[in-house]
Short mmCIF file of C-alpha atoms in Angstrom, two decimals:
data_model
loop_
_atom_site.label_atom_id
_atom_site.label_comp_id
_atom_site.label_asym_id
_atom_site.label_seq_id
_atom_site.Cartn_x
_atom_site.Cartn_y
_atom_site.Cartn_z
CA MET L 728 17.12 96.51 -21.38
CA SER L 729 18.92 95.10 -24.32
CA LYS L 730 18.56 91.56 -22.93
CA LEU L 731 14.85 91.60 -22.47
CA ILE L 732 12.83 89.55 -25.01
CA LYS L 733 9.70 91.15 -26.19
CA PRO L 734 7.77 88.38 -28.14
CA ASP L 735 5.65 90.08 -31.04
CA GLY L 736 1.90 90.30 -30.57
CA TYR L 737 2.44 88.48 -27.34
CA LYS L 738 -0.65 88.27 -25.01
CA ALA L 739 -0.84 86.06 -21.64
CA VAL L 740 -2.97 83.18 -22.25
CA LEU L 741 -4.37 83.27 -18.51
CA GLY L 742 -5.22 86.22 -16.61
CA LYS L 743 -3.64 86.68 -13.12
CA ARG L 744 -6.24 84.91 -10.95
CA GLN L 745 -5.72 81.96 -13.34
CA THR L 746 -2.10 82.08 -13.43
CA GLU L 747 -1.96 82.00 -9.28
CA GLN L 748 -4.59 79.07 -9.57
CA GLY L 749 -2.05 77.29 -12.27
CA ILE L 750 0.86 77.86 -9.99
CA LYS L 751 -0.29 76.01 -7.37
CA LEU L 752 -1.62 73.37 -9.23
CA ILE L 753 1.94 72.68 -11.14
CA LYS L 754 3.64 72.85 -7.83
CA GLU L 755 1.71 70.45 -5.97
CA PHE L 756 1.44 68.02 -8.90
CA PHE L 757 5.18 68.09 -10.10
CA GLN L 758 6.83 67.85 -6.57
CA GLN L 759 4.72 64.79 -5.92
CA ASN L 760 5.21 63.26 -9.33
CA LEU L 761 9.15 63.95 -9.00
CA ALA L 762 9.14 62.36 -5.19
CA THR L 763 7.29 59.27 -6.60
CA GLU L 764 9.55 58.81 -9.67
CA LEU L 765 12.65 59.08 -7.56
CA ARG L 766 11.45 57.78 -4.37
CA LEU L 767 12.32 61.10 -2.32
CA SER L 768 11.26 62.23 1.03
CA ARG L 769 10.57 65.88 1.74
CA VAL L 770 13.00 67.45 4.11
CA THR L 771 13.11 71.05 5.91
CA ALA L 772 15.99 73.17 4.13
CA PRO L 773 17.81 76.21 5.39
CA LEU L 774 17.66 79.58 3.96
CA PHE L 775 21.09 80.58 5.19
CA VAL L 776 24.60 78.81 6.36
CA LEU L 777 27.21 79.47 8.37
CA LYS L 778 30.38 81.17 6.11
CA GLY L 779 33.46 79.35 5.91
CA LEU L 780 32.06 75.82 6.19
CA GLY L 781 32.17 75.06 2.48
CA ILE L 782 28.51 74.44 2.59
CA ASN L 783 27.11 76.93 0.25
CA ASP L 784 27.09 76.28 -3.24
CA ASP L 785 29.54 78.33 -5.46
CA LEU L 786 27.61 78.05 -8.40
CA ASN L 787 30.29 79.12 -11.20
CA GLY L 788 32.51 80.09 -8.40
CA ILE L 789 32.29 83.76 -8.69
CA GLU L 790 28.90 84.88 -7.50
CA ARG L 791 28.76 86.89 -4.25
CA PRO L 792 26.33 85.47 -1.57
CA VAL L 793 24.33 87.87 0.29
CA THR L 794 25.84 87.86 3.89
CA PHE L 795 24.97 89.27 7.18
CA PRO L 796 26.25 89.22 10.72
CA ILE L 797 24.66 87.11 13.52
CA LYS L 798 24.48 88.96 16.85
CA ASP L 799 24.01 86.28 18.98
CA LEU L 800 26.88 84.08 17.41
CA ASN L 801 29.52 86.86 18.13
CA GLU L 802 28.98 88.59 14.88
CA ALA L 803 29.74 85.34 13.04
CA LYS L 804 28.51 85.91 9.38
CA ALA L 805 25.65 83.98 7.69
CA GLU L 806 25.17 83.18 3.72
CA VAL L 807 21.92 83.15 2.32
CA VAL L 808 21.79 79.77 0.01
CA HIS L 809 22.67 79.88 -3.67
CA SER L 810 21.40 76.45 -3.83
CA LEU L 811 21.69 73.27 -1.67
CA ALA L 812 24.15 71.32 -3.60
CA LYS L 813 26.08 70.47 -0.77
CA TRP L 814 23.56 70.80 2.31
CA LYS L 815 21.89 68.10 0.78
CA ARG L 816 24.61 65.61 0.69
CA LEU L 817 25.20 66.38 4.38
CA THR L 818 21.63 65.43 5.01
CA LEU L 819 21.58 62.39 3.37
CA ALA L 820 24.30 61.24 5.74
CA GLU L 821 22.67 62.59 8.70
CA TYR L 822 19.32 60.83 7.96
CA GLU L 823 21.04 57.82 7.03
CA ILE L 824 19.42 57.61 3.80
CA GLN L 825 20.06 54.12 1.48
CA PRO L 826 20.86 53.48 -1.74
CA GLY L 827 17.70 54.06 -4.44
CA TYR L 828 16.45 56.68 -1.98
CA GLY L 829 16.76 60.31 -1.37
CA ILE L 830 15.27 63.69 -0.49
CA TYR L 831 14.16 66.69 -1.79
CA THR L 832 13.08 70.18 -0.65
CA ASP L 833 11.90 73.72 -1.43
CA MET L 834 14.94 75.89 -1.96
CA ASN L 835 14.60 79.75 -1.91
CA ALA L 836 17.83 81.67 -3.12
CA ILE L 837 18.72 85.14 -3.25
CA ARG L 838 21.38 85.95 -6.23
CA ALA L 839 22.43 89.54 -6.13
CA ASP L 840 24.93 89.06 -8.92
CA GLU L 841 22.20 87.78 -11.51
CA GLU L 842 21.65 89.70 -14.55
CA MET L 843 18.06 90.10 -14.89
CA ASP L 844 16.25 89.46 -18.01
CA ASN L 845 13.37 87.14 -19.32
CA LEU L 846 14.64 83.82 -17.28
CA HIS L 847 16.86 85.40 -14.68
CA SER L 848 15.66 87.24 -11.24
CA LEU L 849 17.35 87.97 -8.12
CA TYR L 850 15.07 85.41 -6.51
CA VAL L 851 15.33 81.80 -7.25
CA ASP L 852 13.09 78.75 -6.14
CA GLN L 853 13.57 75.62 -6.99
CA TRP L 854 13.17 71.76 -6.11
CA ASP L 855 16.51 70.94 -4.93
CA TRP L 856 16.90 67.05 -4.49
CA GLU L 857 19.39 64.23 -3.68
CA ALA L 858 19.46 60.62 -3.98
CA VAL L 859 22.04 57.95 -2.80
CA ILE L 860 23.80 55.88 -5.43
CA THR L 861 26.27 53.01 -5.46
CA ASN L 862 29.30 53.49 -7.17
CA GLU L 863 28.25 50.98 -9.68
CA GLU L 864 25.55 53.60 -10.62
CA ARG L 865 28.34 56.35 -11.09
CA THR L 866 27.72 56.19 -14.99
CA ARG L 867 26.32 58.20 -17.56
CA LYS L 868 23.82 55.11 -18.42
CA HIS L 869 22.26 55.79 -14.64
CA LEU L 870 22.57 59.59 -15.12
CA GLU L 871 20.26 59.33 -18.29
CA SER L 872 18.07 56.90 -16.80
CA VAL L 873 17.17 59.38 -14.04
CA VAL L 874 16.96 62.17 -16.51
CA ARG L 875 14.42 60.32 -18.42
CA ARG L 876 12.16 59.91 -15.10
CA ILE L 877 12.45 63.57 -14.77
CA TYR L 878 11.31 64.45 -18.02
CA ALA L 879 8.46 61.83 -17.69
CA ALA L 880 7.04 63.96 -14.79
CA ILE L 881 7.56 67.08 -16.69
CA LEU L 882 5.46 65.82 -19.39
CA ARG L 883 2.66 64.40 -16.88
CA THR L 884 2.71 68.34 -15.57
CA GLU L 885 2.30 69.61 -19.01
CA PHE L 886 -0.69 67.28 -19.74
CA LEU L 887 -2.43 68.25 -16.58
CA ALA L 888 -1.93 71.88 -17.40
CA CYS L 889 -3.49 71.68 -20.80
CA GLU L 890 -6.49 69.57 -19.63
CA THR L 891 -7.10 72.01 -16.72
CA TYR L 892 -6.91 74.83 -19.36
CA PRO L 893 -7.75 73.99 -22.48
CA GLN L 894 -6.43 77.12 -24.24
CA LEU L 895 -2.95 76.18 -23.51
CA LYS L 896 -1.75 73.85 -26.05
CA PRO L 897 1.37 71.08 -25.41
CA PHE L 898 4.04 71.68 -27.21
CA LEU L 899 6.82 69.17 -25.69
CA PRO L 900 8.33 66.38 -27.36
CA GLN L 901 7.80 62.59 -26.16
CA GLU L 902 11.35 61.99 -25.56
CA ILE L 903 14.37 63.92 -24.32
CA HIS L 904 17.60 63.67 -26.68
CA PHE L 905 20.99 63.44 -25.07
CA VAL L 906 24.44 65.00 -26.48
CA HIS L 907 27.64 65.76 -25.28
CA ALA L 908 28.98 69.24 -24.79
CA GLN L 909 32.02 68.18 -27.14
CA ASP L 910 29.88 66.59 -29.84
CA LEU L 911 27.52 69.89 -29.89
CA LEU L 912 30.76 71.82 -30.24
CA ASP L 913 32.06 69.59 -33.04
CA MET L 914 28.41 70.08 -34.64
CA TYR L 915 28.24 73.76 -34.31
CA PRO L 916 32.09 74.82 -34.10
CA ASP L 917 31.32 78.34 -34.88
CA LYS L 918 28.64 79.42 -32.49
CA SER L 919 28.70 80.03 -28.75
CA SER L 920 27.67 77.57 -26.22
CA LYS L 921 23.99 79.31 -25.99
CA GLU L 922 23.83 79.42 -29.72
CA ARG L 923 24.85 75.64 -29.66
CA GLU L 924 22.11 75.26 -27.10
CA ASP L 925 19.60 77.13 -29.22
CA ALA L 926 20.03 75.09 -32.47
CA ILE L 927 20.11 71.86 -30.61
CA CYS L 928 16.93 72.47 -28.66
CA LYS L 929 15.15 73.87 -31.76
CA LYS L 930 15.95 70.68 -33.84
CA TYR L 931 14.75 68.26 -30.99
CA GLY L 932 12.60 69.92 -28.60
CA ALA L 933 13.63 68.79 -25.41
CA VAL L 934 17.71 68.07 -24.76
CA PHE L 935 19.97 67.09 -21.99
CA VAL L 936 23.46 68.57 -22.58
CA GLU L 937 26.13 66.28 -20.69
CA GLY L 938 29.59 66.94 -19.56
CA ILE L 939 29.25 70.76 -18.45
CA GLY L 940 32.24 72.08 -16.82
CA GLY L 941 35.13 70.56 -18.03
CA GLN L 942 37.32 72.17 -20.96
CA LEU L 943 36.10 71.47 -24.36
CA SER L 944 38.55 71.05 -27.47
CA ASN L 945 38.37 74.68 -28.09
CA GLY L 946 40.00 75.34 -24.86
CA GLN L 947 36.71 76.69 -23.34
CA LYS L 948 33.89 75.34 -21.11
CA HIS L 949 30.72 74.91 -22.38
CA ASP L 950 29.48 76.58 -19.01
CA GLY L 951 30.70 77.05 -15.58
CA ARG L 952 30.46 74.78 -12.69
CA ALA L 953 31.94 74.69 -9.41
CA ALA L 954 34.92 71.98 -8.35
CA ASP L 955 33.18 70.35 -5.46
CA TYR L 956 29.75 69.21 -6.21
CA ASP L 957 28.89 67.83 -9.84
CA ASP L 958 31.48 65.51 -11.29
CA TRP L 959 32.55 67.00 -14.56
CA SER L 960 36.04 65.27 -14.95
CA THR L 961 35.83 61.64 -14.52
CA VAL L 962 35.94 59.81 -17.89
CA ALA L 963 32.66 57.93 -18.44
CA GLU L 964 31.95 54.53 -20.18
CA ASP L 965 31.80 56.10 -23.46
CA GLY L 966 35.26 57.43 -23.14
CA LYS L 967 33.86 61.38 -22.55
CA THR L 968 34.36 63.28 -19.37
CA GLY L 969 31.59 64.24 -17.17
CA LEU L 970 28.78 62.64 -15.42
CA ASN L 971 26.58 65.92 -15.36
CA GLY L 972 24.35 67.90 -17.32
CA ASP L 973 21.32 70.46 -17.95
CA ILE L 974 17.89 69.66 -18.98
CA LEU L 975 17.13 72.13 -21.80
CA ILE L 976 14.16 72.75 -23.76
CA TRP L 977 12.91 74.75 -26.90
CA TYR L 978 10.63 77.52 -25.98
CA PRO L 979 8.28 78.69 -28.73
CA VAL L 980 7.00 81.59 -26.72
CA LEU L 981 10.51 83.22 -26.44
CA GLU L 982 11.89 81.56 -29.63
CA ARG L 983 14.88 80.36 -27.63
CA SER L 984 16.37 77.47 -25.44
CA PHE L 985 15.16 77.45 -22.05
CA GLU L 986 17.04 75.73 -19.20
CA LEU L 987 14.80 73.71 -16.77
CA SER L 988 17.29 71.64 -14.54
CA SER L 989 20.94 71.41 -13.86
CA MET L 990 21.84 68.29 -12.28
CA GLY L 991 24.45 65.36 -12.19
CA ILE L 992 26.34 62.62 -10.54
CA ARG L 993 28.28 64.22 -7.72
CA VAL L 994 32.21 64.06 -6.81
CA ASP L 995 33.62 61.19 -5.08
CA LYS L 996 36.97 61.66 -3.22
CA SER L 997 39.06 61.40 -6.73
CA ALA L 998 37.00 63.44 -8.60
CA LEU L 999 36.83 66.34 -5.83
CA LEU L 1000 40.60 66.45 -5.48
CA ARG L 1001 41.10 66.25 -9.52
CA GLN L 1002 38.60 68.81 -9.90
CA LEU L 1003 40.16 71.07 -7.05
CA GLU L 1004 43.52 70.86 -8.57
CA ILE L 1005 42.25 71.75 -11.93
CA GLU L 1006 40.51 74.77 -10.64
CA GLY L 1007 43.63 75.90 -8.36
CA GLN L 1008 41.44 75.69 -5.32
CA GLU L 1009 43.28 72.85 -3.18
CA GLU L 1010 42.73 75.18 -0.11
CA ARG L 1011 39.19 74.20 0.11
CA GLU L 1012 40.27 70.69 1.11
CA LYS L 1013 40.66 72.14 4.53
CA LEU L 1014 36.77 73.03 4.75
CA TYR L 1015 34.17 71.22 6.69
CA PHE L 1016 31.94 69.93 3.80
CA HIS L 1017 35.29 68.56 1.69
CA GLN L 1018 36.85 67.08 5.12
CA GLN L 1019 33.72 65.24 5.70
CA LEU L 1020 33.62 63.70 1.86
CA LEU L 1021 37.63 63.09 2.15
CA ALA L 1022 36.90 61.12 5.45
CA ASP L 1023 34.34 58.63 3.73
CA LYS L 1024 31.56 60.26 5.85
CA LEU L 1025 29.01 61.28 2.96
CA PRO L 1026 27.43 58.91 0.57
CA LEU L 1027 27.76 58.91 -3.03
CA SER L 1028 25.00 60.76 -4.78
CA ILE L 1029 23.32 62.07 -7.67
CA GLY L 1030 21.12 65.45 -7.43
CA GLY L 1031 20.11 68.71 -8.97
CA GLY L 1032 17.42 71.40 -8.69
CA ILE L 1033 14.33 72.12 -10.98
CA GLY L 1034 13.14 75.42 -11.20
CA GLN L 1035 10.04 75.85 -9.90
CA SER L 1036 9.12 79.40 -11.45
CA ARG L 1037 10.52 78.42 -14.54
CA LEU L 1038 8.50 75.26 -14.93
CA CYS L 1039 5.50 77.44 -13.89
CA MET L 1040 6.38 79.86 -16.63
CA VAL L 1041 6.70 77.06 -19.51
CA MET L 1042 3.60 75.41 -18.31
CA LEU L 1043 1.25 78.70 -18.42
CA HIS L 1044 2.92 79.76 -21.37
CA LYS L 1045 4.45 83.09 -19.64
CA ALA L 1046 7.16 85.08 -21.68
CA HIS L 1047 8.62 86.58 -18.46
CA ILE L 1048 9.53 85.09 -14.90
CA GLY L 1049 8.19 88.25 -13.17
CA GLU L 1050 4.60 87.18 -14.48
CA ILE L 1051 5.22 84.22 -12.38
CA GLN L 1052 7.24 85.32 -8.93
CA ALA L 1053 7.22 88.69 -7.34
CA SER L 1054 10.87 90.17 -7.42
CA ILE L 1055 12.60 93.42 -7.99
CA TRP L 1056 13.05 94.81 -11.47
CA PRO L 1057 14.28 98.03 -12.75
CA GLU L 1058 11.68 100.33 -13.42
CA THR L 1059 12.72 100.63 -17.19
CA MET L 1060 11.96 96.63 -17.24
CA ARG L 1061 8.80 97.01 -15.65
CA ARG L 1062 7.73 99.77 -18.36
CA GLU L 1063 8.82 97.69 -21.33
CA CYS L 1064 7.37 94.54 -20.17
CA GLU L 1065 3.82 96.42 -19.22
CA GLU L 1066 3.97 97.90 -23.14
CA ALA L 1067 5.19 94.37 -24.25
CA GLY L 1068 1.85 92.67 -22.44
CA MET L 1069 3.91 91.03 -20.00
CA PRO L 1070 2.62 92.81 -16.66
CA LEU L 1071 5.23 91.83 -13.72
CA ILE L 1072 4.00 90.90 -10.44
#
């Protein structure tokens, strides 16, 4: 398992029973703080959706969803969700949510193509959230304001975890730093995108990397994004493209950057058509979700996902996500983790 990070001298700060108690504490506290900060109401979400409606999240556009036939629907195919990026926007319209308010939900997904390591599992759990905005709020300034409010909730959660378990010591900075993916490339032209993230996170401790999905000056993308949810092509008020990004921190346990959230202002009609053309996916305009958006039946919105197991992993200073969640792992990884002091659930 060449991708497995085994920190020298690692020993879990909390035992298994304390860890389970900590997971409950963190999840309950953070989701209430998130809901309060962003004025979100909890809704119930699906585990799977019908195939062919364009509702499932395509992530980078290459991951295969887990699919199964439904006997009572004449063998119509269902897909286990990758995330709920587009489903949430349909729900905002259905519930007639007004600007300044939104929804959140517990999202559980299976990503069969995930490459498993300390941070990546077949099982993904996150708080998926989405809020209605006005056209005037489709700006980087508003995006950064929302990022700061989410980061404030993360800091409060870290304080609670360290107060509850004094053997845990806080390490997150009080402020989050903002940088555009193009500026990051200009700063570190000889590094890969992952190496650039490591460098900037080590420098500032917490960073929001903006403009992910569009092509940079080197002809490459910082990272992939599907064409039909985040707006990565609109030119913002500062002249740079993209109204989305990732919340990253420097994680001293693994000595690497660590993504906690992917989020952004969602596509409007013009951005959707532009990005589908850029990606050569114009045929998706015929799908249900896309037709709803093009017919002005969906509100403008901002949204994202925040990893539940990942947040708990950081707050409880764990070295492997399998110390937080139950999943399937290669037997060789289980043995290596056990030997390295990282017993997987």
